[in-house]
Coordinates of C-alpha atoms in Angstrom, one line a residue:
M67 CA 20.2 2.5 -15.8
K68 CA 21.3 -1.0 -14.9
N69 CA 24.9 -0.3 -16.0
N70 CA 25.1 2.5 -13.4
L71 CA 24.4 0.1 -10.6
P72 CA 27.1 -2.0 -9.0
S73 CA 26.4 -5.6 -8.1
F74 CA 24.1 -6.0 -5.1
G75 CA 24.6 -9.6 -4.5
V76 CA 20.9 -9.6 -5.2
D77 CA 20.3 -8.5 -8.8
A78 CA 17.2 -8.1 -10.8
E79 CA 17.3 -11.5 -12.5
F80 CA 17.7 -13.2 -9.2
I81 CA 14.7 -11.4 -7.8
R82 CA 12.7 -12.2 -10.9
Q83 CA 13.4 -15.9 -10.4
D84 CA 12.7 -15.7 -6.6
L85 CA 9.3 -14.1 -7.4
R86 CA 8.5 -16.8 -9.8
E87 CA 9.8 -19.8 -7.8
R88 CA 9.3 -18.9 -4.2
V89 CA 7.6 -15.7 -3.3
L90 CA 4.4 -15.8 -5.5
P91 CA 4.0 -19.6 -5.1
Y92 CA 4.1 -19.0 -1.3
W93 CA 1.2 -16.6 -1.4
H94 CA -0.7 -18.8 -3.8
D95 CA -0.2 -22.1 -1.9
T96 CA -0.6 -20.8 1.7
T97 CA -3.4 -18.2 1.4
V98 CA -6.0 -19.4 -1.1
D99 CA -8.8 -20.8 1.0
P100 CA -10.9 -23.4 -1.0
F101 CA -13.3 -24.0 1.9
G102 CA -14.1 -20.7 3.5
G103 CA -13.5 -18.6 0.3
G104 CA -11.1 -15.7 -0.1
Y105 CA -7.7 -15.9 1.5
A106 CA -6.6 -17.2 4.9
L107 CA -3.7 -15.2 6.3
S108 CA -2.1 -16.5 9.5
D109 CA 1.5 -17.7 9.2
D110 CA 4.6 -17.1 11.2
A111 CA 8.2 -18.0 10.5
V112 CA 8.6 -19.3 14.1
R113 CA 5.1 -20.5 15.1
G114 CA 4.0 -21.8 11.8
R115 CA 0.5 -21.6 10.3
T116 CA -2.6 -21.2 12.5
T117 CA -6.3 -20.6 11.8
P118 CA -7.0 -16.9 11.1
V119 CA -9.6 -15.2 13.4
E120 CA -10.9 -12.9 10.6
K121 CA -10.7 -12.0 7.0
Q122 CA -10.1 -8.3 6.6
V123 CA -11.0 -6.3 3.5
V124 CA -7.7 -4.6 3.2
T125 CA -5.6 -7.8 2.8
Q126 CA -8.3 -9.6 0.9
A127 CA -8.3 -6.8 -1.7
R128 CA -4.5 -6.5 -1.7
L129 CA -4.2 -10.2 -2.5
V130 CA -6.7 -9.8 -5.4
W131 CA -4.4 -7.0 -6.6
G132 CA -1.3 -9.1 -6.1
F133 CA -2.5 -12.2 -7.9
S134 CA -3.9 -10.0 -10.7
L135 CA -0.5 -8.4 -11.1
A136 CA 1.2 -11.7 -11.1
H137 CA -1.0 -13.0 -13.9
R138 CA -0.7 -9.8 -15.9
K139 CA 3.1 -9.9 -15.6
G140 CA 3.3 -13.5 -16.7
Y141 CA 4.4 -15.1 -13.5
G142 CA 1.9 -18.0 -13.7
D143 CA 2.6 -21.5 -14.9
D144 CA 0.9 -24.9 -15.3
R145 CA 1.0 -25.4 -11.5
R146 CA -0.3 -22.0 -10.4
D147 CA -3.0 -20.0 -12.1
Y148 CA -2.9 -16.5 -10.7
R149 CA -5.9 -15.3 -12.7
K150 CA -7.9 -18.1 -11.0
A151 CA -6.5 -17.1 -7.6
A152 CA -7.5 -13.5 -8.2
A153 CA -11.0 -14.5 -9.3
H154 CA -11.3 -16.5 -6.2
G155 CA -10.8 -13.4 -4.1
V156 CA -13.1 -11.2 -6.2
E157 CA -15.9 -13.8 -5.7
F158 CA -15.4 -13.6 -2.0
L159 CA -15.4 -9.8 -1.9
R160 CA -18.7 -9.8 -3.9
A161 CA -20.4 -12.6 -2.1
R162 CA -19.2 -12.2 1.5
M163 CA -17.8 -8.7 2.0
H164 CA -20.1 -6.5 -0.1
D165 CA -23.0 -5.1 1.8
P166 CA -26.1 -5.7 -0.3
D167 CA -28.3 -3.3 1.7
N168 CA -26.1 -0.3 2.2
G169 CA -23.4 -0.7 -0.4
G170 CA -19.7 -0.7 0.2
Y171 CA -17.6 -3.5 1.8
F172 CA -17.5 -4.7 5.4
F173 CA -14.1 -4.1 7.1
S174 CA -13.9 -7.7 8.3
V175 CA -15.7 -11.0 8.3
T176 CA -15.3 -14.3 10.1
P177 CA -13.1 -16.9 8.4
D178 CA -16.3 -18.4 6.8
G179 CA -17.6 -15.0 5.7
K180 CA -20.0 -13.7 8.3
P181 CA -19.8 -9.9 9.1
L182 CA -17.5 -9.3 12.0
N183 CA -16.8 -5.6 11.8
P184 CA -19.4 -4.4 9.3
G185 CA -18.3 -0.8 9.4
K186 CA -17.4 1.1 6.3
L187 CA -13.8 2.3 6.7
L188 CA -12.7 4.4 3.7
Y189 CA -9.2 2.9 3.9
G190 CA -10.7 -0.5 3.0
Q191 CA -13.0 0.9 0.3
A192 CA -9.9 2.4 -1.4
F193 CA -8.2 -0.9 -1.6
V194 CA -11.3 -2.6 -3.1
I195 CA -11.2 0.0 -5.9
Y196 CA -7.5 -0.5 -6.4
A197 CA -7.9 -4.3 -6.5
L198 CA -10.8 -4.3 -8.9
V199 CA -9.0 -2.1 -11.3
E200 CA -6.0 -4.4 -11.4
Y201 CA -8.3 -7.4 -11.8
Y202 CA -9.8 -5.6 -14.8
R203 CA -6.4 -5.0 -16.3
A204 CA -5.5 -8.7 -15.8
T205 CA -8.7 -10.1 -17.2
R206 CA -10.5 -7.4 -19.2
E207 CA -13.7 -8.3 -17.4
R208 CA -15.8 -5.1 -17.7
S209 CA -17.8 -6.0 -14.5
A210 CA -14.8 -5.4 -12.4
L211 CA -14.3 -1.9 -13.7
S212 CA -18.0 -1.2 -13.4
D213 CA -17.9 -2.4 -9.7
A214 CA -14.9 -0.1 -9.1
L215 CA -16.7 2.9 -10.6
E216 CA -19.9 2.0 -8.6
L217 CA -17.9 2.0 -5.4
F218 CA -16.2 5.2 -6.3
R219 CA -19.5 6.9 -6.8
L220 CA -20.8 5.6 -3.4
V221 CA -17.6 6.9 -1.7
Q222 CA -18.2 10.3 -3.3
E223 CA -21.8 10.3 -2.1
R224 CA -21.3 9.1 1.4
A225 CA -17.8 10.1 2.4
H226 CA -16.7 13.2 0.4
D227 CA -16.6 16.4 2.5
A228 CA -18.1 18.9 0.1
R229 CA -17.8 21.7 2.6
N230 CA -14.1 21.3 3.6
R231 CA -12.9 19.0 0.8
G232 CA -11.3 15.7 1.4
W233 CA -13.0 12.6 2.7
N234 CA -14.4 11.5 6.0
E235 CA -13.1 8.1 6.9
H236 CA -15.1 6.1 9.5
F237 CA -18.7 4.9 9.3
E238 CA -21.1 2.4 10.7
R239 CA -22.5 -0.2 8.4
D240 CA -25.3 2.2 7.2
W241 CA -22.7 5.0 6.6
K242 CA -23.5 6.9 9.7
P243 CA -20.3 8.6 10.8
L244 CA -18.5 7.1 13.9
A245 CA -18.2 9.2 16.9
K246 CA -14.8 10.8 17.5
R247 CA -12.2 8.3 18.7
D248 CA -14.6 5.4 18.4
P249 CA -12.5 2.3 18.8
K250 CA -14.4 0.6 15.9
A251 CA -12.4 2.9 13.6
T252 CA -9.5 0.3 13.6
V253 CA -7.5 2.2 11.0
E254 CA -6.3 5.7 12.1
V255 CA -8.5 7.8 14.4
A256 CA -12.3 8.4 14.0
G257 CA -13.1 12.0 13.5
Y258 CA -9.8 13.0 11.9
K259 CA -8.7 13.0 8.3
S260 CA -5.6 10.9 7.9
A261 CA -2.6 10.9 5.6
N262 CA -2.8 7.1 5.4
T263 CA -6.3 7.0 4.0
H264 CA -5.9 10.1 1.8
V265 CA -2.8 8.8 0.1
H266 CA -4.4 5.4 -0.6
L267 CA -7.5 7.2 -2.0
M268 CA -5.1 9.0 -4.3
E269 CA -3.5 5.7 -5.3
A270 CA -6.9 4.1 -6.0
F271 CA -8.2 7.2 -7.9
T272 CA -5.0 7.2 -10.0
E273 CA -5.5 3.7 -11.3
L274 CA -9.2 4.0 -11.7
Y275 CA -8.8 7.2 -13.8
A276 CA -6.0 5.5 -15.8
E277 CA -8.4 2.8 -16.9
S278 CA -11.8 4.7 -17.0
R279 CA -10.9 8.2 -18.0
D280 CA -14.0 9.2 -16.1
G281 CA -14.3 13.0 -15.5
A282 CA -15.6 12.6 -11.9
V283 CA -12.7 10.3 -11.1
R284 CA -10.2 12.8 -12.5
A285 CA -11.7 15.6 -10.4
A286 CA -11.4 13.4 -7.3
L287 CA -7.8 12.5 -8.2
V288 CA -6.9 16.2 -8.7
E289 CA -8.4 17.0 -5.3
S290 CA -6.7 14.2 -3.4
L291 CA -3.4 15.0 -5.0
E292 CA -3.7 18.7 -4.0
L293 CA -4.7 17.9 -0.5
N294 CA -1.9 15.4 0.0
R295 CA 0.7 17.8 -1.4
T296 CA -0.7 20.8 0.6
Y297 CA -1.5 19.3 4.0
F298 CA -0.2 15.8 4.7
Y299 CA 3.0 15.9 2.6
P300 CA 3.9 19.6 1.9
P301 CA 7.1 20.5 0.1
E302 CA 9.0 20.6 3.4
P303 CA 9.1 16.9 4.4
A304 CA 9.7 17.7 8.1
R305 CA 6.2 19.1 8.2
S306 CA 4.5 15.9 7.0
A307 CA 1.6 15.1 9.3
F308 CA -0.5 12.0 10.2
H309 CA -3.8 13.7 10.9
F310 CA -5.9 16.9 10.5
Q311 CA -9.2 18.0 11.9
P312 CA -12.1 17.7 9.4
D313 CA -11.7 21.5 8.6
W314 CA -7.9 21.1 8.1
Q315 CA -7.0 22.6 11.5
A316 CA -3.9 21.1 13.1
V317 CA -4.2 18.1 15.5
T318 CA -2.3 18.9 18.7
D319 CA -2.7 15.5 20.3
R320 CA 0.9 14.2 20.9
R321 CA -0.2 10.8 19.7
S322 CA -0.4 12.3 16.2
A323 CA 3.0 13.9 16.4
G324 CA 6.0 12.8 14.3
L325 CA 6.3 11.3 10.8
S326 CA 6.6 8.0 9.1
Y327 CA 9.5 7.5 6.7
G328 CA 7.7 4.7 4.9
H329 CA 4.6 6.7 4.3
N330 CA 6.7 9.7 3.2
V331 CA 8.5 7.8 0.4
E332 CA 5.4 5.9 -0.5
F333 CA 3.6 9.2 -1.0
A334 CA 6.5 10.5 -3.1
W335 CA 6.4 7.8 -5.8
L336 CA 2.6 7.5 -5.8
M337 CA 2.5 11.3 -6.3
V338 CA 4.8 10.9 -9.4
R339 CA 2.5 8.2 -10.7
A340 CA -0.6 10.4 -10.1
V341 CA 0.8 13.4 -12.0
E342 CA 1.9 11.2 -14.9
V343 CA -1.5 9.7 -15.2
L344 CA -3.1 13.2 -15.1
G345 CA -0.6 14.4 -17.7
I346 CA 0.3 17.5 -15.7
R347 CA 3.6 19.1 -14.7
P348 CA 6.1 16.6 -13.3
A349 CA 6.6 16.6 -9.5
W350 CA 10.2 15.5 -9.3
A351 CA 11.4 18.3 -7.0
H352 CA 8.7 17.4 -4.4
F353 CA 9.6 13.7 -4.9
H354 CA 13.4 14.2 -4.4
A355 CA 12.8 16.4 -1.3
Y356 CA 11.1 13.5 0.4
L357 CA 13.5 10.8 -0.7
E358 CA 16.5 13.0 0.3
H359 CA 14.9 13.8 3.7
T360 CA 14.4 10.1 4.4
L361 CA 18.0 9.3 3.3
R362 CA 19.3 11.9 5.7
W363 CA 17.2 11.2 8.8
G364 CA 15.5 7.9 8.3
A365 CA 17.9 5.6 6.5
D366 CA 20.6 3.5 8.2
S367 CA 23.7 4.6 6.4
E368 CA 25.8 1.9 8.0
R369 CA 23.7 -1.2 7.8
G370 CA 21.2 -0.3 5.2
G371 CA 17.4 -0.2 5.4
V372 CA 15.0 2.5 6.7
F373 CA 13.7 3.1 10.2
K374 CA 10.1 3.3 11.2
R375 CA 9.4 6.7 12.7
G376 CA 11.0 10.1 13.1
D377 CA 10.2 13.7 14.2
G378 CA 11.0 16.6 11.8
N379 CA 14.6 17.2 10.9
G380 CA 16.1 15.0 13.6
P381 CA 17.2 11.5 14.3
A382 CA 14.8 8.6 14.0
S383 CA 12.7 8.1 17.1
D384 CA 11.8 4.4 16.3
T385 CA 14.7 2.5 14.7
D386 CA 12.8 -0.8 14.0
K387 CA 12.8 -1.9 10.4
V388 CA 9.4 -2.9 9.2
W389 CA 8.9 -4.9 6.0
W390 CA 6.6 -2.5 4.2
V391 CA 8.8 0.5 5.0
Q392 CA 11.7 -1.3 3.3
A393 CA 9.5 -2.1 0.3
E394 CA 8.3 1.5 -0.2
M395 CA 11.9 2.7 0.0
L396 CA 12.8 0.2 -2.7
A397 CA 10.0 1.5 -4.9
A398 CA 10.9 5.1 -4.3
L399 CA 14.6 4.6 -4.9
T400 CA 13.7 2.7 -8.1
D401 CA 11.7 5.7 -9.3
G402 CA 14.5 8.1 -8.1
L403 CA 17.0 6.4 -10.3
R404 CA 14.5 6.5 -13.2
N405 CA 14.8 10.3 -12.9
R406 CA 18.4 10.5 -11.8
P407 CA 20.1 7.4 -13.2
G408 CA 23.6 8.2 -11.9
D409 CA 22.7 9.5 -8.4
R410 CA 25.4 8.0 -6.2
A411 CA 23.5 8.5 -3.0
Y412 CA 20.5 6.6 -4.4
I413 CA 22.6 3.8 -5.8
K414 CA 24.4 3.4 -2.5
A415 CA 21.1 3.4 -0.5
L416 CA 19.5 0.9 -2.9
R417 CA 22.5 -1.4 -2.7
Q418 CA 22.5 -1.3 1.1
L419 CA 18.8 -1.7 1.4
L420 CA 18.7 -4.8 -0.8
D421 CA 21.7 -6.2 1.1
F422 CA 20.1 -5.6 4.5
V423 CA 16.8 -7.2 3.4
A424 CA 18.5 -10.2 1.9
R425 CA 20.6 -10.8 5.0
H426 CA 18.1 -10.0 7.8
Q427 CA 14.5 -9.5 6.6
V428 CA 14.0 -12.4 4.2
D429 CA 12.8 -15.7 5.8
A430 CA 15.2 -18.3 4.4
G431 CA 12.6 -21.0 4.1
T432 CA 10.0 -19.1 2.2
G433 CA 11.6 -16.0 0.7
I434 CA 8.9 -13.9 2.5
W435 CA 10.0 -10.8 4.4
L436 CA 9.6 -10.9 8.2
D437 CA 7.3 -8.3 9.6
T438 CA 9.8 -6.4 11.7
V439 CA 13.5 -6.6 12.7
T440 CA 15.6 -4.4 14.9
A441 CA 18.0 -1.8 13.5
D442 CA 20.8 -4.4 13.5
G443 CA 18.6 -7.1 11.9
K444 CA 17.4 -9.3 14.8
P445 CA 13.9 -10.7 14.3
K446 CA 11.3 -8.8 16.4
A447 CA 8.0 -9.7 14.8
T448 CA 8.2 -12.9 12.7
G449 CA 4.8 -12.8 10.9
L450 CA 4.8 -13.8 7.3
A451 CA 1.1 -13.4 6.6
H452 CA -1.6 -11.9 8.7
S453 CA -4.5 -9.5 8.6
W454 CA -2.2 -6.6 7.9
K455 CA 0.4 -8.4 5.9
G456 CA -0.3 -9.7 2.4
N457 CA 1.7 -9.6 -0.9
Y458 CA 1.1 -5.9 -1.7
H459 CA 4.0 -3.7 -0.6
D460 CA 7.0 -6.1 -1.1
V461 CA 5.7 -7.8 -4.3
R462 CA 4.8 -4.5 -5.8
A463 CA 8.3 -3.0 -5.1
L464 CA 10.1 -6.1 -6.3
V465 CA 8.2 -6.2 -9.6
R466 CA 8.9 -2.4 -10.1
F467 CA 12.6 -3.0 -9.4
V468 CA 12.9 -5.9 -11.7
E469 CA 11.2 -4.1 -14.6
A470 CA 13.3 -0.9 -14.1
M471 CA 16.6 -2.7 -13.8
S472 CA 16.2 -5.4 -16.5

């Protein structure tokens, strides 16, 4: 496949070295908190580092995942022990973010580990499962896989909607459901079922099933895959949706209208991964429909990169370029070329994307991608690390690209 790709100016070996020499060292050296535990994420390319106001379970778990992956892929050296960095985060999750009375993990704690938002948001629980599975892969510590399975069973007991299928998403500390539109929901909208949460549940169940081969996990994975493919990401990409009512009736609130190009392509490649793990019929037609829709309506065919939001089969409604959207498009194009090695449209889009990111999204001093730039590449949000930005999207995509193109 590599021979089908023209020179990007940024090739796979360059990216491998940049991961080893700048990107992963940045995350290790700036986030591991030896005093408060876990990871401190508050760094900006313009304003510099500040003291974080919280430690949020999503990014704490994602950093565990990222350091575990870095160790497993051999990126560590004598100066940086990524296994140790991952263990540091697992210890914080267990000691400070796990609820010993009600089970599950708090959504956020103070920098020194006291509950801040003790609610049980399913989005966060999904990433703890995902992180613990990767930590198990990196270390073969059985307790990590046991913890992941224990959390899965709790999610099934407390959040699974046995009547309507799918999962309810927002709970108090004691797993009492939040009222509709309760602002404590933080992620998505209380009272709705969201594409964002359901696709990441599918992601977590995929990896948990890959390692455990547990029958209940398989059943949950099959259910999440079917619901995502039927409701949130149906075969017609223009009909992808952010939210549904608990009984799968449509949400008519205009704030739920439109689509996310980043989520669409992220779903596409995570769906392919899910069906491969399940060993069922390949889903490439569904995958290519989403990638081609994004190339037509959401990709910047002149400058490269992918816009943030759109609405059906029409021009993008929000042309900002967010770091994680570029990362998910990189991952999806990498998978697309795995299935269609000579696809010229995919090759062109991949080349333009890497060129745009290298020119406009990468912070020259650190190698970390800026949060958001405008369509023409002007910095708009210059965060490098914060409560919503860790080393998950971009590192994952870069590692996948390097492995596929090497």
